[in-house]
mmCIF file with all atom_site columns, C-alpha atoms and ligand atoms in Angstrom:
data_model
loop_
_atom_site.group_PDB
_atom_site.id
_atom_site.type_symbol
_atom_site.label_atom_id
_atom_site.label_alt_id
_atom_site.label_comp_id
_atom_site.label_asym_id
_atom_site.label_entity_id
_atom_site.label_seq_id
_atom_site.pdbx_PDB_ins_code
_atom_site.Cartn_x
_atom_site.Cartn_y
_atom_site.Cartn_z
_atom_site.occupancy
_atom_site.B_iso_or_equiv
_atom_site.pdbx_formal_charge
_atom_site.auth_seq_id
_atom_site.auth_comp_id
_atom_site.auth_asym_id
_atom_site.auth_atom_id
_atom_site.pdbx_PDB_model_num
ATOM   1   C  CA  . MET A 1 1   ? -67.703 84.229 -123.157 1.00 0.00 ? 1266 MET A CA  1
ATOM   2   C  CA  . ASP A 1 2   ? -69.202 86.246 -120.362 1.00 0.00 ? 1267 ASP A CA  1
ATOM   3   C  CA  . ASP A 1 3   ? -69.946 84.583 -117.079 1.00 0.00 ? 1268 ASP A CA  1
ATOM   4   C  CA  . GLU A 1 4   ? -73.504 85.848 -116.830 1.00 0.00 ? 1269 GLU A CA  1
ATOM   5   C  CA  . ARG A 1 5   ? -74.492 84.181 -120.085 1.00 0.00 ? 1270 ARG A CA  1
ATOM   6   C  CA  . ASP A 1 6   ? -72.836 80.935 -118.989 1.00 0.00 ? 1271 ASP A CA  1
ATOM   7   C  CA  . GLN A 1 7   ? -74.782 80.985 -115.732 1.00 0.00 ? 1272 GLN A CA  1
ATOM   8   C  CA  . THR A 1 8   ? -78.100 81.765 -117.431 1.00 0.00 ? 1273 THR A CA  1
ATOM   9   C  CA  . LEU A 1 9   ? -77.712 78.985 -119.976 1.00 0.00 ? 1274 LEU A CA  1
ATOM   10  C  CA  . MET A 1 10  ? -76.478 76.519 -117.368 1.00 0.00 ? 1275 MET A CA  1
ATOM   11  C  CA  . ARG A 1 11  ? -79.584 77.243 -115.318 1.00 0.00 ? 1276 ARG A CA  1
ATOM   12  C  CA  . ARG A 1 12  ? -81.608 76.332 -118.381 1.00 0.00 ? 1277 ARG A CA  1
ATOM   13  C  CA  . ALA A 1 13  ? -79.721 73.019 -118.684 1.00 0.00 ? 1278 ALA A CA  1
ATOM   14  C  CA  . LEU A 1 14  ? -80.284 72.393 -114.964 1.00 0.00 ? 1279 LEU A CA  1
ATOM   15  C  CA  . ALA A 1 15  ? -84.006 73.127 -115.426 1.00 0.00 ? 1280 ALA A CA  1
ATOM   16  C  CA  . GLN A 1 16  ? -84.043 70.411 -118.090 1.00 0.00 ? 1281 GLN A CA  1
ATOM   17  C  CA  . ALA A 1 17  ? -82.428 68.032 -115.583 1.00 0.00 ? 1282 ALA A CA  1
ATOM   18  C  CA  . GLU A 1 18  ? -85.126 68.931 -113.063 1.00 0.00 ? 1283 GLU A CA  1
ATOM   19  C  CA  . ALA A 1 19  ? -87.813 68.344 -115.692 1.00 0.00 ? 1284 ALA A CA  1
ATOM   20  C  CA  . ALA A 1 20  ? -86.331 64.891 -116.269 1.00 0.00 ? 1285 ALA A CA  1
ATOM   21  C  CA  . LEU A 1 21  ? -86.551 64.166 -112.540 1.00 0.00 ? 1286 LEU A CA  1
ATOM   22  C  CA  . THR A 1 22  ? -90.265 64.969 -112.459 1.00 0.00 ? 1287 THR A CA  1
ATOM   23  C  CA  . LYS A 1 23  ? -90.759 62.428 -115.270 1.00 0.00 ? 1288 LYS A CA  1
ATOM   24  C  CA  . ARG A 1 24  ? -88.678 59.810 -113.451 1.00 0.00 ? 1289 ARG A CA  1
ATOM   25  C  CA  . GLN A 1 25  ? -85.931 60.115 -116.011 1.00 0.00 ? 1290 GLN A CA  1
ATOM   26  C  CA  . ALA A 1 26  ? -82.269 60.374 -115.049 1.00 0.00 ? 1291 ALA A CA  1
ATOM   27  C  CA  . PRO A 1 27  ? -81.555 64.029 -114.175 1.00 0.00 ? 1292 PRO A CA  1
ATOM   28  C  CA  . PHE A 1 28  ? -79.354 65.055 -117.067 1.00 0.00 ? 1293 PHE A CA  1
ATOM   29  C  CA  . GLY A 1 29  ? -80.258 68.121 -119.153 1.00 0.00 ? 1294 GLY A CA  1
ATOM   30  C  CA  . ALA A 1 30  ? -78.532 70.010 -121.939 1.00 0.00 ? 1295 ALA A CA  1
ATOM   31  C  CA  . VAL A 1 31  ? -78.869 73.111 -124.099 1.00 0.00 ? 1296 VAL A CA  1
ATOM   32  C  CA  . VAL A 1 32  ? -77.194 73.810 -127.449 1.00 0.00 ? 1297 VAL A CA  1
ATOM   33  C  CA  . VAL A 1 33  ? -76.626 77.474 -128.323 1.00 0.00 ? 1298 VAL A CA  1
ATOM   34  C  CA  . ASP A 1 34  ? -75.096 79.335 -131.239 1.00 0.00 ? 1299 ASP A CA  1
ATOM   35  C  CA  . ARG A 1 35  ? -72.318 81.916 -131.048 1.00 0.00 ? 1300 ARG A CA  1
ATOM   36  C  CA  . SER A 1 36  ? -74.722 84.669 -130.013 1.00 0.00 ? 1301 SER A CA  1
ATOM   37  C  CA  . GLY A 1 37  ? -76.253 82.571 -127.231 1.00 0.00 ? 1302 GLY A CA  1
ATOM   38  C  CA  . GLU A 1 38  ? -79.473 81.789 -129.090 1.00 0.00 ? 1303 GLU A CA  1
ATOM   39  C  CA  . VAL A 1 39  ? -80.846 78.395 -128.084 1.00 0.00 ? 1304 VAL A CA  1
ATOM   40  C  CA  . LEU A 1 40  ? -80.810 75.948 -130.990 1.00 0.00 ? 1305 LEU A CA  1
ATOM   41  C  CA  . GLY A 1 41  ? -82.020 72.915 -129.095 1.00 0.00 ? 1306 GLY A CA  1
ATOM   42  C  CA  . GLU A 1 42  ? -82.484 71.559 -125.594 1.00 0.00 ? 1307 GLU A CA  1
ATOM   43  C  CA  . GLY A 1 43  ? -83.622 68.414 -123.884 1.00 0.00 ? 1308 GLY A CA  1
ATOM   44  C  CA  . HIS A 1 44  ? -83.056 65.883 -121.175 1.00 0.00 ? 1309 HIS A CA  1
ATOM   45  C  CA  . ASN A 1 45  ? -82.224 62.239 -120.776 1.00 0.00 ? 1310 ASN A CA  1
ATOM   46  C  CA  . THR A 1 46  ? -85.004 59.933 -122.033 1.00 0.00 ? 1311 THR A CA  1
ATOM   47  C  CA  . VAL A 1 47  ? -83.137 56.606 -121.851 1.00 0.00 ? 1312 VAL A CA  1
ATOM   48  C  CA  . ARG A 1 48  ? -85.791 54.925 -119.712 1.00 0.00 ? 1313 ARG A CA  1
ATOM   49  C  CA  . ALA A 1 49  ? -88.863 56.503 -121.342 1.00 0.00 ? 1314 ALA A CA  1
ATOM   50  C  CA  . ASP A 1 50  ? -87.718 55.805 -124.895 1.00 0.00 ? 1315 ASP A CA  1
ATOM   51  C  CA  . ARG A 1 51  ? -85.825 52.597 -124.139 1.00 0.00 ? 1316 ARG A CA  1
ATOM   52  C  CA  . ASP A 1 52  ? -83.036 54.242 -126.061 1.00 0.00 ? 1317 ASP A CA  1
ATOM   53  C  CA  . PRO A 1 53  ? -79.592 53.819 -124.479 1.00 0.00 ? 1318 PRO A CA  1
ATOM   54  C  CA  . SER A 1 54  ? -78.203 56.658 -126.601 1.00 0.00 ? 1319 SER A CA  1
ATOM   55  C  CA  . ALA A 1 55  ? -80.802 59.212 -125.468 1.00 0.00 ? 1320 ALA A CA  1
ATOM   56  C  CA  . HIS A 1 56  ? -78.459 61.063 -123.135 1.00 0.00 ? 1321 HIS A CA  1
ATOM   57  C  CA  . GLY A 1 57  ? -79.412 64.692 -122.424 1.00 0.00 ? 1322 GLY A CA  1
ATOM   58  C  CA  . GLU A 1 58  ? -76.643 65.988 -124.681 1.00 0.00 ? 1323 GLU A CA  1
ATOM   59  C  CA  . VAL A 1 59  ? -77.694 63.778 -127.598 1.00 0.00 ? 1324 VAL A CA  1
ATOM   60  C  CA  . VAL A 1 60  ? -81.367 64.711 -127.168 1.00 0.00 ? 1325 VAL A CA  1
ATOM   61  C  CA  . ALA A 1 61  ? -80.485 68.442 -127.223 1.00 0.00 ? 1326 ALA A CA  1
ATOM   62  C  CA  . ILE A 1 62  ? -78.183 68.029 -130.233 1.00 0.00 ? 1327 ILE A CA  1
ATOM   63  C  CA  . ARG A 1 63  ? -80.837 66.052 -132.124 1.00 0.00 ? 1328 ARG A CA  1
ATOM   64  C  CA  . ALA A 1 64  ? -83.351 68.829 -131.429 1.00 0.00 ? 1329 ALA A CA  1
ATOM   65  C  CA  . ALA A 1 65  ? -80.921 71.444 -132.752 1.00 0.00 ? 1330 ALA A CA  1
ATOM   66  C  CA  . LEU A 1 66  ? -80.022 69.501 -135.895 1.00 0.00 ? 1331 LEU A CA  1
ATOM   67  C  CA  . ARG A 1 67  ? -83.679 68.883 -136.731 1.00 0.00 ? 1332 ARG A CA  1
ATOM   68  C  CA  . ARG A 1 68  ? -84.399 72.574 -136.431 1.00 0.00 ? 1333 ARG A CA  1
ATOM   69  C  CA  . LEU A 1 69  ? -81.474 73.798 -138.543 1.00 0.00 ? 1334 LEU A CA  1
ATOM   70  C  CA  . GLU A 1 70  ? -82.066 73.784 -142.272 1.00 0.00 ? 1335 GLU A CA  1
ATOM   71  C  CA  . SER A 1 71  ? -78.402 73.092 -142.977 1.00 0.00 ? 1336 SER A CA  1
ATOM   72  C  CA  . GLY A 1 72  ? -78.584 69.949 -140.866 1.00 0.00 ? 1337 GLY A CA  1
ATOM   73  C  CA  . ARG A 1 73  ? -75.326 70.930 -139.186 1.00 0.00 ? 1338 ARG A CA  1
ATOM   74  C  CA  . LEU A 1 74  ? -74.336 72.977 -136.186 1.00 0.00 ? 1339 LEU A CA  1
ATOM   75  C  CA  . PRO A 1 75  ? -72.859 76.420 -136.940 1.00 0.00 ? 1340 PRO A CA  1
ATOM   76  C  CA  . PRO A 1 76  ? -69.257 77.207 -135.955 1.00 0.00 ? 1341 PRO A CA  1
ATOM   77  C  CA  . GLY A 1 77  ? -69.093 78.633 -132.456 1.00 0.00 ? 1342 GLY A CA  1
ATOM   78  C  CA  . THR A 1 78  ? -71.728 76.317 -131.032 1.00 0.00 ? 1343 THR A CA  1
ATOM   79  C  CA  . THR A 1 79  ? -71.619 75.783 -127.260 1.00 0.00 ? 1344 THR A CA  1
ATOM   80  C  CA  . LEU A 1 80  ? -73.152 72.877 -125.360 1.00 0.00 ? 1345 LEU A CA  1
ATOM   81  C  CA  . TYR A 1 81  ? -74.320 73.441 -121.782 1.00 0.00 ? 1346 TYR A CA  1
ATOM   82  C  CA  . THR A 1 82  ? -74.930 70.279 -119.837 1.00 0.00 ? 1347 THR A CA  1
ATOM   83  C  CA  . SER A 1 83  ? -75.858 69.527 -116.248 1.00 0.00 ? 1348 SER A CA  1
ATOM   84  C  CA  . CYS A 1 84  ? -73.172 66.836 -116.126 1.00 0.00 ? 1349 CYS A CA  1
ATOM   85  C  CA  . GLU A 1 85  ? -69.870 66.282 -117.862 1.00 0.00 ? 1350 GLU A CA  1
ATOM   86  C  CA  . PRO A 1 86  ? -70.428 64.376 -121.139 1.00 0.00 ? 1351 PRO A CA  1
ATOM   87  C  CA  . CYS A 1 87  ? -69.592 60.672 -121.180 1.00 0.00 ? 1352 CYS A CA  1
ATOM   88  C  CA  . LEU A 1 88  ? -67.398 59.134 -123.878 1.00 0.00 ? 1353 LEU A CA  1
ATOM   89  C  CA  . MET A 1 89  ? -70.365 58.354 -126.148 1.00 0.00 ? 1354 MET A CA  1
ATOM   90  C  CA  . CYS A 1 90  ? -71.407 61.994 -126.040 1.00 0.00 ? 1355 CYS A CA  1
ATOM   91  C  CA  . ALA A 1 91  ? -67.762 63.049 -126.393 1.00 0.00 ? 1356 ALA A CA  1
ATOM   92  C  CA  . VAL A 1 92  ? -67.627 61.247 -129.743 1.00 0.00 ? 1357 VAL A CA  1
ATOM   93  C  CA  . VAL A 1 93  ? -70.766 63.053 -130.920 1.00 0.00 ? 1358 VAL A CA  1
ATOM   94  C  CA  . ILE A 1 94  ? -69.421 66.421 -129.720 1.00 0.00 ? 1359 ILE A CA  1
ATOM   95  C  CA  . ALA A 1 95  ? -66.070 65.911 -131.444 1.00 0.00 ? 1360 ALA A CA  1
ATOM   96  C  CA  . GLN A 1 96  ? -67.605 64.605 -134.672 1.00 0.00 ? 1361 GLN A CA  1
ATOM   97  C  CA  . LEU A 1 97  ? -69.898 67.630 -134.908 1.00 0.00 ? 1362 LEU A CA  1
ATOM   98  C  CA  . GLY A 1 98  ? -67.111 70.084 -134.119 1.00 0.00 ? 1363 GLY A CA  1
ATOM   99  C  CA  . ILE A 1 99  ? -68.740 71.606 -131.046 1.00 0.00 ? 1364 ILE A CA  1
ATOM   100 C  CA  . GLY A 1 100 ? -66.015 73.955 -129.868 1.00 0.00 ? 1365 GLY A CA  1
ATOM   101 C  CA  . ARG A 1 101 ? -67.098 74.690 -126.321 1.00 0.00 ? 1366 ARG A CA  1
ATOM   102 C  CA  . VAL A 1 102 ? -68.691 72.613 -123.603 1.00 0.00 ? 1367 VAL A CA  1
ATOM   103 C  CA  . VAL A 1 103 ? -69.785 73.940 -120.208 1.00 0.00 ? 1368 VAL A CA  1
ATOM   104 C  CA  . TYR A 1 104 ? -70.811 71.423 -117.563 1.00 0.00 ? 1369 TYR A CA  1
ATOM   105 C  CA  . ALA A 1 105 ? -71.951 71.428 -113.932 1.00 0.00 ? 1370 ALA A CA  1
ATOM   106 C  CA  . ALA A 1 106 ? -71.415 68.046 -112.234 1.00 0.00 ? 1371 ALA A CA  1
ATOM   107 C  CA  . ARG A 1 107 ? -68.437 65.856 -113.080 1.00 0.00 ? 1372 ARG A CA  1
ATOM   108 C  CA  . GLY A 1 108 ? -68.757 62.424 -114.650 1.00 0.00 ? 1373 GLY A CA  1
ATOM   109 C  CA  . THR A 1 109 ? -67.346 60.975 -111.439 1.00 0.00 ? 1374 THR A CA  1
ATOM   110 C  CA  . ASP A 1 110 ? -70.225 62.581 -109.488 1.00 0.00 ? 1375 ASP A CA  1
ATOM   111 C  CA  . VAL A 1 111 ? -72.817 60.227 -111.008 1.00 0.00 ? 1376 VAL A CA  1
ATOM   112 C  CA  . PRO A 1 112 ? -73.732 57.491 -108.518 1.00 0.00 ? 1377 PRO A CA  1
ATOM   113 C  CA  . GLY A 1 113 ? -72.626 54.094 -109.802 1.00 0.00 ? 1378 GLY A CA  1
ATOM   114 C  CA  . ALA A 1 114 ? -71.432 55.496 -113.133 1.00 0.00 ? 1379 ALA A CA  1
ATOM   115 C  CA  . LYS A 1 115 ? -69.661 52.965 -115.359 1.00 0.00 ? 1380 LYS A CA  1
ATOM   116 C  CA  . ARG A 1 116 ? -67.085 55.010 -117.214 1.00 0.00 ? 1381 ARG A CA  1
ATOM   117 C  CA  . LEU A 1 117 ? -65.486 53.371 -120.242 1.00 0.00 ? 1382 LEU A CA  1
ATOM   118 C  CA  . LEU A 1 118 ? -61.674 53.701 -120.114 1.00 0.00 ? 1383 LEU A CA  1
ATOM   119 C  CA  . ASP A 1 119 ? -62.278 55.434 -116.775 1.00 0.00 ? 1384 ASP A CA  1
ATOM   120 C  CA  . ALA A 1 120 ? -62.839 58.581 -118.816 1.00 0.00 ? 1385 ALA A CA  1
ATOM   121 C  CA  . ASP A 1 121 ? -65.292 61.346 -119.659 1.00 0.00 ? 1386 ASP A CA  1
ATOM   122 C  CA  . LEU A 1 122 ? -65.006 64.411 -121.907 1.00 0.00 ? 1387 LEU A CA  1
ATOM   123 C  CA  . SER A 1 123 ? -62.301 66.036 -119.779 1.00 0.00 ? 1388 SER A CA  1
ATOM   124 C  CA  . GLN A 1 124 ? -60.033 63.046 -120.527 1.00 0.00 ? 1389 GLN A CA  1
ATOM   125 C  CA  . ALA A 1 125 ? -61.012 62.879 -124.229 1.00 0.00 ? 1390 ALA A CA  1
ATOM   126 C  CA  . ALA A 1 126 ? -60.729 66.615 -125.003 1.00 0.00 ? 1391 ALA A CA  1
ATOM   127 C  CA  . PRO A 1 127 ? -56.906 66.811 -124.737 1.00 0.00 ? 1392 PRO A CA  1
ATOM   128 C  CA  . TRP A 1 128 ? -56.640 64.066 -127.387 1.00 0.00 ? 1393 TRP A CA  1
ATOM   129 C  CA  . VAL A 1 129 ? -59.048 65.944 -129.695 1.00 0.00 ? 1394 VAL A CA  1
ATOM   130 C  CA  . ASN A 1 130 ? -57.220 69.218 -129.072 1.00 0.00 ? 1395 ASN A CA  1
ATOM   131 C  CA  . ALA A 1 131 ? -53.850 67.718 -130.003 1.00 0.00 ? 1396 ALA A CA  1
ATOM   132 C  CA  . GLU A 1 132 ? -55.154 66.141 -133.186 1.00 0.00 ? 1397 GLU A CA  1
ATOM   133 C  CA  . PRO A 1 133 ? -55.005 68.122 -136.442 1.00 0.00 ? 1398 PRO A CA  1
ATOM   134 C  CA  . GLY A 1 134 ? -58.256 68.212 -138.374 1.00 0.00 ? 1399 GLY A CA  1
ATOM   135 C  CA  . TRP A 1 135 ? -60.500 68.206 -135.299 1.00 0.00 ? 1400 TRP A CA  1
ATOM   136 C  CA  . THR A 1 136 ? -62.202 71.261 -133.841 1.00 0.00 ? 1401 THR A CA  1
ATOM   137 C  CA  . PRO A 1 137 ? -60.564 71.963 -130.470 1.00 0.00 ? 1402 PRO A CA  1
ATOM   138 C  CA  . ILE A 1 138 ? -62.931 71.696 -127.497 1.00 0.00 ? 1403 ILE A CA  1
ATOM   139 C  CA  . GLU A 1 139 ? -62.780 74.365 -124.812 1.00 0.00 ? 1404 GLU A CA  1
ATOM   140 C  CA  . LEU A 1 140 ? -64.082 73.082 -121.496 1.00 0.00 ? 1405 LEU A CA  1
ATOM   141 C  CA  . ARG A 1 141 ? -65.530 74.859 -118.520 1.00 0.00 ? 1406 ARG A CA  1
ATOM   142 C  CA  . GLY A 1 142 ? -66.429 72.541 -115.658 1.00 0.00 ? 1407 GLY A CA  1
ATOM   143 C  CA  . ASP A 1 143 ? -67.964 72.796 -112.199 1.00 0.00 ? 1408 ASP A CA  1
ATOM   144 C  CA  . LEU A 1 144 ? -70.309 75.688 -113.094 1.00 0.00 ? 1409 LEU A CA  1
ATOM   145 C  CA  . LEU A 1 145 ? -73.231 75.487 -110.601 1.00 0.00 ? 1410 LEU A CA  1
ATOM   146 C  CA  . ARG A 1 146 ? -72.005 72.000 -109.735 1.00 0.00 ? 1411 ARG A CA  1
ATOM   147 C  CA  . GLU A 1 147 ? -73.718 72.022 -106.318 1.00 0.00 ? 1412 GLU A CA  1
ATOM   148 C  CA  . GLU A 1 148 ? -77.128 72.468 -107.954 1.00 0.00 ? 1413 GLU A CA  1
ATOM   149 C  CA  . ALA A 1 149 ? -76.502 69.581 -110.329 1.00 0.00 ? 1414 ALA A CA  1
ATOM   150 C  CA  . LEU A 1 150 ? -75.397 67.419 -107.393 1.00 0.00 ? 1415 LEU A CA  1
ATOM   151 C  CA  . ARG A 1 151 ? -78.738 68.072 -105.702 1.00 0.00 ? 1416 ARG A CA  1
ATOM   152 C  CA  . SER A 1 152 ? -80.607 66.733 -108.741 1.00 0.00 ? 1417 SER A CA  1
ATOM   153 C  CA  . LEU A 1 153 ? -78.330 63.692 -108.931 1.00 0.00 ? 1418 LEU A CA  1
ATOM   154 C  CA  . ALA A 1 154 ? -78.940 62.966 -105.237 1.00 0.00 ? 1419 ALA A CA  1
ATOM   155 C  CA  . ALA A 1 155 ? -82.729 63.218 -105.703 1.00 0.00 ? 1420 ALA A CA  1
ATOM   156 C  CA  . PHE A 1 156 ? -82.886 60.430 -108.299 1.00 0.00 ? 1421 PHE A CA  1
ATOM   157 C  CA  . ASP A 1 157 ? -83.512 56.759 -107.548 1.00 0.00 ? 1422 ASP A CA  1
ATOM   158 C  CA  . TRP A 1 158 ? -80.619 55.105 -109.381 1.00 0.00 ? 1423 TRP A CA  1
ATOM   159 C  CA  . GLY A 1 159 ? -81.755 51.583 -108.571 1.00 0.00 ? 1424 GLY A CA  1
HETATM 160 ZN ZN1 . ZN  B 2 .   ? -73.469 60.750 -122.532 1.00 0.00 ? 918  ZN  B ZN1 1
#
């Protein structure tokens, strides 16, 4: 996957995080793209607005993609770009759907006050998935434009 495309699509995920900030939502954004880089769905965290604890940016973007696709499933070769490393809840969704590549900016440990189940995020869960037959291996690229994601995280009132 070429670096320029990764950067462009990560900027789009970061723009979603910024859009969340302006709506007083937690600054997490995500974009789902197919093999060719076409955007299938995007969105940002709406946990507070929707009073939906599962409405993480990744889940919102994946829901948008699945609703748009007639097959109701993500095509092979799907990549998820997210402004922050996916948590374990999102990791389950990613693994169940067979998303084979995830690119993230900030790390899970960068989130102020984050409560991380099993002290883990996707980078701890992916090796288990990748060693398990019958699951789609997950290729990870972390820390892409991390500094920009950190700025959004710092701008949010976590209280
Ligand atoms: Zn999550």
